[in-house]
Amino acid sequence: MSTQIKLHNTRTRRKEAFAPIDPGNVRMYVCGPTVYDRAHLGNARPVIVFDVLYRLLRHVYGADHVNYVRNFTDVDDKINARAAETGRSIREITDETTGWYLQDMAAVGALEPDAMPRATEWVPAMVALIERLIEMGHAYAAEGHVLFAVDSYAKYGALSGRSVDDMIAGARVEVAPYKRNPMDFVLWKPSDDTQPGWESPWGRGRPGWHIECSAMAHELLGESFDIHGGGNDLMFPHHENEIAQSCCAYPNAEFARVWMHNEMLQVEGKKMSKSLGNFFTVRDLLDQGVPGEVIRFVMLSTHYRKPMDWTAEKARQAEDTLRKWRAMTDGVDPGDMSGAALEALADDVNTAGVIAELHRLAGKEDAAGLKATAGLIGLLTDALGEWCSLEADVPTKEFQEKVEAYVTARLAAKSERDFQRADEIRDHLASIGVMLSDGPQGTTWHLDHTNPNLGNWEALK
């Protein structure tokens, strides 16, 4: 294999050369959404991160040799509560929200996985897995519930690096009289007449959250597969519990070889929350006119293992950059992909490194290389290009050169302390939607797409 992928494995705490179990069938599972409402901006980050990894795996191993599974959790107490609030059926809500999710993720350029199982369609597999765990002494039934016995798995806590005592001290553990150990978690719970339920050996009930991913990953990818991904908020308890269930049920298998977790998202330097007024769904941003490609670009500008700060300024800069790149590549066939970009992406999905290389290609006016390389991370694709009306919104190269000449003239005026002239140049540019920003790196400019005179390039004398 000419390209050696290296991935940071949460399980081993180090970056490792990726060696799939079967190069002819590279398998990846990523935890998907609980579908009770619109996907918020933070939900989009793992989708975009693992979409890029999916593209890389397909590039290296071939599209027909990669199997990517991302689930939908469509049985959950939040969904039940939403149904009770609205008087709508659970299936109606989950069908609608699943559709919303797929539309919004397509808008940010995410390819659909090879399989997208809904938890409610795999309950028999979950029941079978629970029965297996009981038979092997790793789970027990009590008062209509089935619980996993945490003390039956010696390696519990290894993924997150926590001891069981620390977890009990730091977690909001549900205290219930039927639990043998406070950390034991629910595999199956009883349902009343108002809740969704399935018949089982323990009575009518529904699965706990964690068992669904173990069961669906086993059914669709096998006892051992290559990569399991998700946000680092899922590391404990969800992924820790998945490992415990699956490794106890199939002790001779590995479950997932590589565990990958993306860091969380902030908005304007603060944790996203409704109380701070900085909570956005993906649809909110799209409806406000932020293109999906811009959302994708901003997300990929930060390495997935670093906290990502969404700001309006980053979105503005991303839009300007993409408009210029689309103008440069309009009508151009993709050329040779940059080897440096592929090397960066193969080094633990370093998308920020790829974007730095895209800037370099744009700077040397390699339009064909820019288009081919951007496609590697899902940018400058035809599918994401509708937002950018090249004829109306993107200045010609001649116009850009005129603006740069004005910027140079303004800098000269400022150096000569002719501030009146400098202000006249700034105001003249602003009148046709060209906004200047002075910063430590010099003067940059961007287009104000709310200016009605934008596009009146003839006014730039």
Short mmCIF file of C-alpha atoms in Angstrom, two decimals:
data_model
loop_
_atom_site.label_atom_id
_atom_site.label_comp_id
_atom_site.label_asym_id
_atom_site.label_seq_id
_atom_site.Cartn_x
_atom_site.Cartn_y
_atom_site.Cartn_z
CA MET A 1 0.00 0.00 0.00
CA SER A 2 1.60 3.26 -1.11
CA THR A 3 -0.13 5.44 1.49
CA GLN A 4 0.39 4.50 5.13
CA ILE A 5 -2.42 5.78 7.32
CA LYS A 6 -1.63 6.56 10.96
CA LEU A 7 -4.40 7.06 13.51
CA HIS A 8 -4.42 8.07 17.17
CA ASN A 9 -5.91 5.16 19.09
CA THR A 10 -7.70 6.25 22.26
CA ARG A 11 -7.37 2.72 23.60
CA THR A 12 -3.56 2.69 23.47
CA ARG A 13 -3.08 6.47 23.91
CA ARG A 14 -0.76 6.69 20.91
CA LYS A 15 -0.67 7.17 17.17
CA GLU A 16 -0.30 3.89 15.32
CA ALA A 17 0.14 2.67 11.77
CA PHE A 18 -3.28 1.52 10.61
CA ALA A 19 -3.37 -2.13 9.54
CA PRO A 20 -6.90 -3.32 8.72
CA ILE A 21 -7.95 -6.82 9.69
CA ASP A 22 -8.87 -7.43 6.05
CA PRO A 23 -7.73 -4.82 3.49
CA GLY A 24 -10.49 -6.08 1.22
CA ASN A 25 -13.13 -5.22 3.83
CA VAL A 26 -12.13 -2.23 5.97
CA ARG A 27 -14.84 -1.75 8.60
CA MET A 28 -15.76 1.36 10.61
CA TYR A 29 -18.59 2.02 13.08
CA VAL A 30 -19.51 5.52 14.25
CA CYS A 31 -22.15 6.31 16.85
CA GLY A 32 -24.98 8.26 15.27
CA PRO A 33 -27.69 10.57 16.62
CA THR A 34 -30.63 10.11 18.92
CA VAL A 35 -33.35 11.34 16.60
CA TYR A 36 -35.73 13.48 18.61
CA ASP A 37 -34.85 16.95 17.28
CA ARG A 38 -32.65 18.87 14.83
CA ALA A 39 -28.93 18.13 14.86
CA HIS A 40 -27.02 20.91 16.60
CA LEU A 41 -23.71 22.27 15.38
CA GLY A 42 -21.73 20.02 17.71
CA ASN A 43 -23.46 16.95 16.27
CA ALA A 44 -22.05 17.84 12.86
CA ARG A 45 -18.42 17.65 13.93
CA PRO A 46 -18.08 13.84 14.25
CA VAL A 47 -20.12 13.43 11.06
CA ILE A 48 -17.71 15.63 9.10
CA VAL A 49 -14.58 14.20 10.78
CA PHE A 50 -15.46 10.59 10.08
CA ASP A 51 -16.77 11.45 6.63
CA VAL A 52 -13.26 12.65 5.80
CA LEU A 53 -11.76 9.47 7.25
CA TYR A 54 -14.26 7.46 5.18
CA ARG A 55 -13.13 9.32 2.05
CA LEU A 56 -9.48 8.65 2.92
CA LEU A 57 -10.11 4.94 3.48
CA ARG A 58 -11.98 4.72 0.17
CA HIS A 59 -9.12 6.52 -1.60
CA VAL A 60 -6.47 4.18 -0.17
CA TYR A 61 -8.31 0.83 -0.17
CA GLY A 62 -10.96 1.38 -2.87
CA ALA A 63 -14.58 2.43 -2.48
CA ASP A 64 -15.81 -1.17 -2.76
CA HIS A 65 -13.56 -2.29 0.10
CA VAL A 66 -14.77 0.00 2.88
CA ASN A 67 -17.86 -0.65 5.00
CA TYR A 68 -18.98 2.31 7.10
CA VAL A 69 -21.87 1.91 9.56
CA ARG A 70 -23.50 4.77 11.48
CA ASN A 71 -26.60 4.06 13.55
CA PHE A 72 -29.77 5.92 14.47
CA THR A 73 -30.98 5.68 18.07
CA ASP A 74 -34.75 5.77 17.62
CA VAL A 75 -35.77 4.29 20.97
CA ASP A 76 -34.93 6.58 23.86
CA ASP A 77 -36.58 8.33 26.80
CA LYS A 78 -36.04 11.74 25.15
CA ILE A 79 -38.04 10.53 22.16
CA ASN A 80 -40.75 9.18 24.46
CA ALA A 81 -40.92 12.54 26.23
CA ARG A 82 -41.16 14.42 22.92
CA ALA A 83 -44.03 12.16 21.86
CA ALA A 84 -45.83 12.80 25.15
CA GLU A 85 -45.32 16.57 24.79
CA THR A 86 -46.58 16.77 21.22
CA GLY A 87 -49.17 14.00 21.08
CA ARG A 88 -47.44 12.61 17.98
CA SER A 89 -46.44 8.99 17.54
CA ILE A 90 -42.86 7.95 18.24
CA ARG A 91 -42.43 6.59 14.73
CA GLU A 92 -43.74 9.82 13.20
CA ILE A 93 -41.23 11.84 15.21
CA THR A 94 -38.25 9.59 14.48
CA ASP A 95 -39.08 9.33 10.76
CA GLU A 96 -39.24 13.12 10.52
CA THR A 97 -36.09 13.80 12.55
CA THR A 98 -34.13 11.09 10.74
CA GLY A 99 -35.04 12.77 7.46
CA TRP A 100 -33.98 16.16 8.83
CA TYR A 101 -30.66 14.72 9.95
CA LEU A 102 -29.86 13.22 6.56
CA GLN A 103 -30.78 16.46 4.78
CA ASP A 104 -28.64 18.59 7.09
CA MET A 105 -25.63 16.26 6.94
CA ALA A 106 -25.88 16.15 3.14
CA ALA A 107 -25.88 19.95 3.19
CA VAL A 108 -22.46 19.93 4.89
CA GLY A 109 -21.14 17.48 2.31
CA ALA A 110 -21.26 14.20 4.23
CA LEU A 111 -21.52 11.03 2.17
CA GLU A 112 -24.12 8.57 3.40
CA PRO A 113 -22.57 5.56 5.17
CA ASP A 114 -22.89 2.10 3.66
CA ALA A 115 -25.40 1.14 6.37
CA MET A 116 -27.53 3.27 8.69
CA PRO A 117 -29.33 0.84 11.00
CA ARG A 118 -32.19 2.02 13.19
CA ALA A 119 -32.09 0.55 16.68
CA THR A 120 -35.77 -0.43 16.60
CA GLU A 121 -35.09 -2.74 13.65
CA TRP A 122 -32.43 -4.73 15.55
CA VAL A 123 -34.10 -5.47 18.87
CA PRO A 124 -34.05 -9.28 18.36
CA ALA A 125 -30.26 -9.11 17.95
CA MET A 126 -30.03 -7.11 21.18
CA VAL A 127 -32.18 -9.65 23.04
CA ALA A 128 -29.95 -12.47 21.77
CA LEU A 129 -26.81 -10.63 22.92
CA ILE A 130 -28.32 -9.97 26.35
CA GLU A 131 -29.24 -13.65 26.69
CA ARG A 132 -25.67 -14.59 25.81
CA LEU A 133 -24.28 -12.25 28.47
CA ILE A 134 -26.60 -13.74 31.11
CA GLU A 135 -25.57 -17.28 30.15
CA MET A 136 -21.89 -16.34 30.44
CA GLY A 137 -22.34 -14.80 33.88
CA HIS A 138 -21.84 -11.18 32.86
CA ALA A 139 -25.43 -9.99 33.28
CA TYR A 140 -28.38 -10.67 35.55
CA ALA A 141 -32.15 -10.14 35.51
CA ALA A 142 -33.83 -8.27 38.35
CA GLU A 143 -37.36 -6.86 38.61
CA GLY A 144 -37.98 -6.77 34.87
CA HIS A 145 -34.55 -5.24 34.22
CA VAL A 146 -31.39 -6.86 32.96
CA LEU A 147 -28.12 -5.34 34.13
CA PHE A 148 -24.52 -5.80 33.11
CA ALA A 149 -22.32 -6.84 36.03
CA VAL A 150 -19.40 -4.42 35.80
CA ASP A 151 -17.26 -6.34 38.27
CA SER A 152 -17.34 -9.34 35.89
CA TYR A 153 -15.10 -7.46 33.42
CA ALA A 154 -11.65 -6.77 34.86
CA LYS A 155 -10.69 -4.24 32.16
CA TYR A 156 -13.69 -1.96 32.75
CA GLY A 157 -12.51 1.65 32.62
CA ALA A 158 -9.42 1.00 30.47
CA LEU A 159 -10.65 3.07 27.50
CA SER A 160 -11.41 6.20 29.51
CA GLY A 161 -8.58 5.61 31.98
CA ARG A 162 -10.83 5.66 35.02
CA SER A 163 -11.01 3.26 37.95
CA VAL A 164 -14.41 1.97 39.00
CA ASP A 165 -14.06 3.75 42.37
CA ASP A 166 -13.36 7.06 40.60
CA MET A 167 -16.30 6.51 38.29
CA ILE A 168 -18.66 5.90 41.20
CA ALA A 169 -17.38 9.02 42.97
CA GLY A 170 -17.60 11.26 39.91
CA ALA A 171 -20.66 9.97 38.12
CA ARG A 172 -24.35 10.47 38.64
CA VAL A 173 -24.98 6.78 39.18
CA GLU A 174 -28.59 5.71 39.29
CA VAL A 175 -29.19 4.12 42.67
CA ALA A 176 -31.66 1.26 42.37
CA PRO A 177 -32.42 -1.56 44.83
CA TYR A 178 -32.17 -4.20 42.11
CA LYS A 179 -28.52 -3.34 41.30
CA ARG A 180 -25.80 -5.52 42.77
CA ASN A 181 -23.21 -2.82 42.13
CA PRO A 182 -23.86 0.94 41.72
CA MET A 183 -21.95 0.92 38.40
CA ASP A 184 -23.97 -1.91 36.85
CA PHE A 185 -25.77 -0.54 33.80
CA VAL A 186 -29.06 -1.37 32.15
CA LEU A 187 -29.24 -3.72 29.17
CA TRP A 188 -33.02 -4.08 29.24
CA LYS A 189 -35.76 -2.21 31.09
CA PRO A 190 -39.53 -2.71 31.42
CA SER A 191 -42.00 -0.62 29.43
CA ASP A 192 -45.43 0.48 30.53
CA ASP A 193 -48.42 0.82 28.21
CA THR A 194 -47.41 4.34 27.12
CA GLN A 195 -43.86 3.39 26.16
CA PRO A 196 -42.51 1.44 23.18
CA GLY A 197 -41.84 -2.16 24.05
CA TRP A 198 -40.97 -5.61 22.73
CA GLU A 199 -41.62 -9.03 24.16
CA SER A 200 -38.58 -10.64 25.76
CA PRO A 201 -37.68 -13.41 28.23
CA TRP A 202 -37.83 -10.70 30.94
CA GLY A 203 -41.23 -9.34 30.00
CA ARG A 204 -42.32 -6.51 27.75
CA GLY A 205 -39.63 -3.86 27.63
CA ARG A 206 -37.03 -2.00 25.60
CA PRO A 207 -33.25 -2.04 25.29
CA GLY A 208 -30.87 0.20 27.17
CA TRP A 209 -28.82 2.65 25.14
CA HIS A 210 -25.45 0.92 25.14
CA ILE A 211 -26.52 -2.53 23.98
CA GLU A 212 -27.80 -1.30 20.63
CA CYS A 213 -24.36 -0.37 19.25
CA SER A 214 -22.76 -3.61 20.41
CA ALA A 215 -25.51 -5.66 18.78
CA MET A 216 -25.64 -3.74 15.49
CA ALA A 217 -21.85 -3.57 15.13
CA HIS A 218 -21.67 -7.33 15.67
CA GLU A 219 -24.41 -8.07 13.15
CA LEU A 220 -23.12 -5.73 10.44
CA LEU A 221 -19.34 -5.76 10.95
CA GLY A 222 -18.56 -8.97 12.82
CA GLU A 223 -16.99 -9.82 16.19
CA SER A 224 -13.87 -7.78 15.36
CA PHE A 225 -13.65 -4.73 13.14
CA ASP A 226 -11.19 -1.93 12.47
CA ILE A 227 -12.36 1.48 13.71
CA HIS A 228 -14.96 2.73 16.17
CA GLY A 229 -15.51 6.49 16.30
CA GLY A 230 -17.51 9.18 18.00
CA GLY A 231 -17.28 12.33 20.07
CA ASN A 232 -15.19 12.18 23.23
CA ASP A 233 -18.34 12.80 25.27
CA LEU A 234 -19.26 9.20 24.40
CA MET A 235 -16.02 7.69 25.71
CA PHE A 236 -17.63 7.19 29.11
CA PRO A 237 -20.00 5.62 29.73
CA HIS A 238 -21.22 4.67 26.25
CA HIS A 239 -18.06 3.35 24.61
CA GLU A 240 -16.73 1.92 27.85
CA ASN A 241 -19.95 -0.07 28.19
CA GLU A 242 -19.91 -1.18 24.56
CA ILE A 243 -16.45 -2.65 25.06
CA ALA A 244 -17.47 -4.44 28.23
CA GLN A 245 -20.56 -5.99 26.63
CA SER A 246 -18.92 -7.03 23.40
CA CYS A 247 -15.64 -8.33 24.83
CA CYS A 248 -17.49 -10.36 27.47
CA ALA A 249 -19.88 -11.82 24.91
CA TYR A 250 -17.06 -12.65 22.48
CA PRO A 251 -13.90 -13.01 24.61
CA ASN A 252 -11.78 -14.30 21.73
CA ALA A 253 -12.51 -11.26 19.56
CA GLU A 254 -11.23 -7.67 19.69
CA PHE A 255 -14.47 -5.76 19.07
CA ALA A 256 -12.86 -2.53 17.71
CA ARG A 257 -9.11 -2.36 17.16
CA VAL A 258 -8.86 1.42 16.88
CA TRP A 259 -10.94 3.88 18.91
CA MET A 260 -11.10 7.47 17.70
CA HIS A 261 -12.70 10.43 19.44
CA ASN A 262 -13.15 13.98 18.27
CA GLU A 263 -12.98 16.90 20.70
CA MET A 264 -15.96 19.08 21.47
CA LEU A 265 -17.15 22.28 19.81
CA GLN A 266 -17.42 25.76 21.28
CA VAL A 267 -19.11 28.87 19.91
CA GLU A 268 -17.24 32.17 20.17
CA GLY A 269 -14.97 30.69 22.83
CA LYS A 270 -17.73 29.35 25.07
CA LYS A 271 -19.45 26.03 25.51
CA MET A 272 -22.55 25.95 23.34
CA SER A 273 -25.70 26.22 25.45
CA LYS A 274 -29.20 27.58 25.13
CA SER A 275 -28.77 29.63 28.32
CA LEU A 276 -25.86 31.55 26.75
CA GLY A 277 -27.80 32.15 23.55
CA ASN A 278 -25.07 30.55 21.43
CA PHE A 279 -26.87 27.30 20.65
CA PHE A 280 -27.29 26.63 16.93
CA THR A 281 -28.64 23.75 14.96
CA VAL A 282 -27.12 23.07 11.57
CA ARG A 283 -30.44 24.09 10.05
CA ASP A 284 -30.34 27.41 11.93
CA LEU A 285 -27.06 28.30 10.23
CA LEU A 286 -28.20 27.09 6.82
CA ASP A 287 -31.40 29.14 7.13
CA GLN A 288 -29.34 32.18 8.14
CA GLY A 289 -27.49 31.88 4.85
CA VAL A 290 -24.33 30.15 6.04
CA PRO A 291 -23.52 27.67 3.25
CA GLY A 292 -22.99 24.04 4.18
CA GLU A 293 -19.58 24.13 2.50
CA VAL A 294 -18.58 27.00 4.79
CA ILE A 295 -19.63 24.98 7.85
CA ARG A 296 -17.55 22.09 6.58
CA PHE A 297 -14.51 24.29 5.88
CA VAL A 298 -14.57 25.85 9.35
CA MET A 299 -14.91 22.43 11.01
CA LEU A 300 -11.98 21.00 9.05
CA SER A 301 -9.73 23.97 9.78
CA THR A 302 -9.10 22.56 13.28
CA HIS A 303 -7.61 19.11 13.93
CA TYR A 304 -10.29 16.73 15.14
CA ARG A 305 -8.53 16.03 18.45
CA LYS A 306 -8.43 19.73 19.38
CA PRO A 307 -11.39 21.76 20.67
CA MET A 308 -13.07 23.52 17.75
CA ASP A 309 -14.22 27.10 18.20
CA TRP A 310 -16.94 28.22 15.80
CA THR A 311 -16.92 31.98 15.27
CA ALA A 312 -18.71 34.28 12.88
CA GLU A 313 -15.35 35.65 11.76
CA LYS A 314 -14.09 32.17 10.85
CA ALA A 315 -17.25 31.58 8.83
CA ARG A 316 -16.79 34.89 7.01
CA GLN A 317 -13.16 34.13 6.19
CA ALA A 318 -14.08 30.63 5.05
CA GLU A 319 -16.77 31.99 2.74
CA ASP A 320 -14.36 34.48 1.18
CA THR A 321 -11.73 31.79 0.68
CA LEU A 322 -14.18 29.37 -0.89
CA ARG A 323 -15.56 32.02 -3.23
CA LYS A 324 -12.06 32.81 -4.48
CA TRP A 325 -11.20 29.13 -4.86
CA ARG A 326 -14.43 28.42 -6.71
CA ALA A 327 -13.79 31.35 -9.04
CA MET A 328 -10.31 29.99 -9.72
CA THR A 329 -11.50 26.43 -10.38
CA ASP A 330 -14.71 27.22 -12.29
CA GLY A 331 -14.76 25.13 -15.45
CA VAL A 332 -11.41 23.50 -14.58
CA ASP A 333 -11.04 19.72 -14.65
CA PRO A 334 -9.37 18.20 -11.56
CA GLY A 335 -5.67 17.62 -12.02
CA ASP A 336 -3.15 15.76 -9.90
CA MET A 337 -3.86 15.52 -6.20
CA SER A 338 -1.19 16.99 -3.93
CA GLY A 339 0.99 14.32 -2.38
CA ALA A 340 1.66 16.63 0.58
CA ALA A 341 -2.08 16.93 1.25
CA LEU A 342 -2.59 13.18 1.10
CA GLU A 343 0.35 12.68 3.44
CA ALA A 344 -1.13 15.20 5.89
CA LEU A 345 -4.54 13.54 5.79
CA ALA A 346 -3.02 10.10 6.29
CA ASP A 347 -1.26 11.44 9.39
CA ASP A 348 -4.16 11.12 11.85
CA VAL A 349 -6.67 12.95 9.62
CA ASN A 350 -4.79 16.25 9.69
CA THR A 351 -7.38 18.29 7.82
CA ALA A 352 -5.82 21.58 8.95
CA GLY A 353 -2.65 20.49 7.15
CA VAL A 354 -4.65 19.75 4.02
CA ILE A 355 -6.24 23.21 4.09
CA ALA A 356 -2.80 24.80 4.48
CA GLU A 357 -1.75 22.93 1.33
CA LEU A 358 -4.90 24.14 -0.47
CA HIS A 359 -3.90 27.73 0.33
CA ARG A 360 -0.45 27.00 -1.11
CA LEU A 361 -1.92 25.58 -4.32
CA ALA A 362 -4.24 28.57 -4.66
CA GLY A 363 -1.30 30.92 -4.14
CA LYS A 364 0.60 29.35 -7.02
CA GLU A 365 -2.62 29.38 -9.10
CA ASP A 366 -2.64 25.62 -9.57
CA ALA A 367 -6.40 25.48 -10.19
CA ALA A 368 -6.45 21.86 -11.36
CA GLY A 369 -4.42 20.68 -8.38
CA LEU A 370 -6.52 22.78 -6.02
CA LYS A 371 -9.75 21.24 -7.28
CA ALA A 372 -8.45 17.66 -7.09
CA THR A 373 -6.95 18.10 -3.64
CA ALA A 374 -9.96 19.90 -2.18
CA GLY A 375 -12.12 17.00 -3.30
CA LEU A 376 -10.11 14.70 -1.04
CA ILE A 377 -11.79 16.34 1.98
CA GLY A 378 -15.12 17.02 0.29
CA LEU A 379 -14.60 20.68 -0.67
CA LEU A 380 -15.15 22.39 -4.05
CA THR A 381 -17.44 19.55 -5.10
CA ASP A 382 -20.28 20.09 -7.55
CA ALA A 383 -22.76 18.91 -4.92
CA LEU A 384 -21.81 21.75 -2.55
CA GLY A 385 -21.43 24.49 -5.15
CA GLU A 386 -24.97 25.82 -5.58
CA TRP A 387 -24.55 28.47 -2.89
CA CYS A 388 -21.80 30.23 -4.82
CA SER A 389 -23.13 32.14 -7.83
CA LEU A 390 -19.90 32.75 -9.66
CA GLU A 391 -21.32 35.24 -12.13
CA ALA A 392 -22.86 37.56 -9.55
CA ASP A 393 -20.78 37.15 -6.44
CA VAL A 394 -17.19 36.31 -7.29
CA PRO A 395 -14.92 39.04 -8.61
CA THR A 396 -12.78 38.49 -11.64
CA LYS A 397 -9.05 38.20 -11.39
CA GLU A 398 -8.83 41.71 -12.86
CA PHE A 399 -11.07 43.03 -10.08
CA GLN A 400 -8.99 41.32 -7.40
CA GLU A 401 -5.86 42.91 -8.82
CA LYS A 402 -7.55 46.34 -8.68
CA VAL A 403 -8.51 45.82 -5.05
CA GLU A 404 -4.96 44.77 -4.18
CA ALA A 405 -3.68 47.92 -5.90
CA TYR A 406 -6.02 50.03 -3.76
CA VAL A 407 -4.84 48.22 -0.63
CA THR A 408 -1.23 48.98 -1.57
CA ALA A 409 -2.09 52.63 -2.25
CA ARG A 410 -3.84 52.90 1.11
CA LEU A 411 -0.85 51.46 2.93
CA ALA A 412 1.38 53.97 1.15
CA ALA A 413 -0.94 56.82 2.15
CA LYS A 414 -0.87 55.68 5.78
CA SER A 415 2.92 55.45 5.77
CA GLU A 416 3.00 59.05 4.48
CA ARG A 417 0.51 59.99 7.25
CA ASP A 418 -2.04 60.99 4.64
CA PHE A 419 -4.87 59.53 6.68
CA GLN A 420 -7.57 61.42 4.78
CA ARG A 421 -6.55 59.67 1.56
CA ALA A 422 -6.34 56.33 3.35
CA ASP A 423 -9.87 56.77 4.68
CA GLU A 424 -11.17 57.79 1.25
CA ILE A 425 -9.80 54.57 -0.26
CA ARG A 426 -11.32 52.49 2.54
CA ASP A 427 -14.72 54.18 2.19
CA HIS A 428 -14.71 53.91 -1.59
CA LEU A 429 -14.07 50.18 -1.41
CA ALA A 430 -16.75 49.76 1.27
CA SER A 431 -19.28 51.52 -0.97
CA ILE A 432 -19.16 48.60 -3.41
CA GLY A 433 -19.01 45.89 -0.76
CA VAL A 434 -15.24 45.47 -0.37
CA MET A 435 -14.43 45.59 3.35
CA LEU A 436 -10.89 46.05 4.65
CA SER A 437 -9.55 44.62 7.90
CA ASP A 438 -6.23 45.72 9.42
CA GLY A 439 -4.47 43.16 11.58
CA PRO A 440 -1.06 41.95 12.74
CA GLN A 441 -0.58 40.09 9.47
CA GLY A 442 -1.38 43.17 7.39
CA THR A 443 -4.54 44.27 5.56
CA THR A 444 -7.03 41.71 4.27
CA TRP A 445 -10.29 42.23 2.43
CA HIS A 446 -13.58 40.45 2.07
CA LEU A 447 -16.86 40.97 0.29
CA ASP A 448 -19.97 42.23 2.08
CA HIS A 449 -22.71 40.15 0.46
CA THR A 450 -25.40 42.32 2.08
CA ASN A 451 -24.29 45.38 0.09
CA PRO A 452 -26.71 46.03 -2.81
CA ASN A 453 -23.83 47.45 -4.87
CA LEU A 454 -21.84 44.24 -4.60
CA GLY A 455 -21.02 43.05 -8.08
CA ASN A 456 -20.85 46.57 -9.48
CA TRP A 457 -17.22 46.05 -10.30
CA GLU A 458 -17.27 48.94 -12.82
CA ALA A 459 -17.54 51.34 -9.90
CA LEU A 460 -14.03 50.37 -8.84
CA LYS A 461 -12.14 53.11 -10.67
#
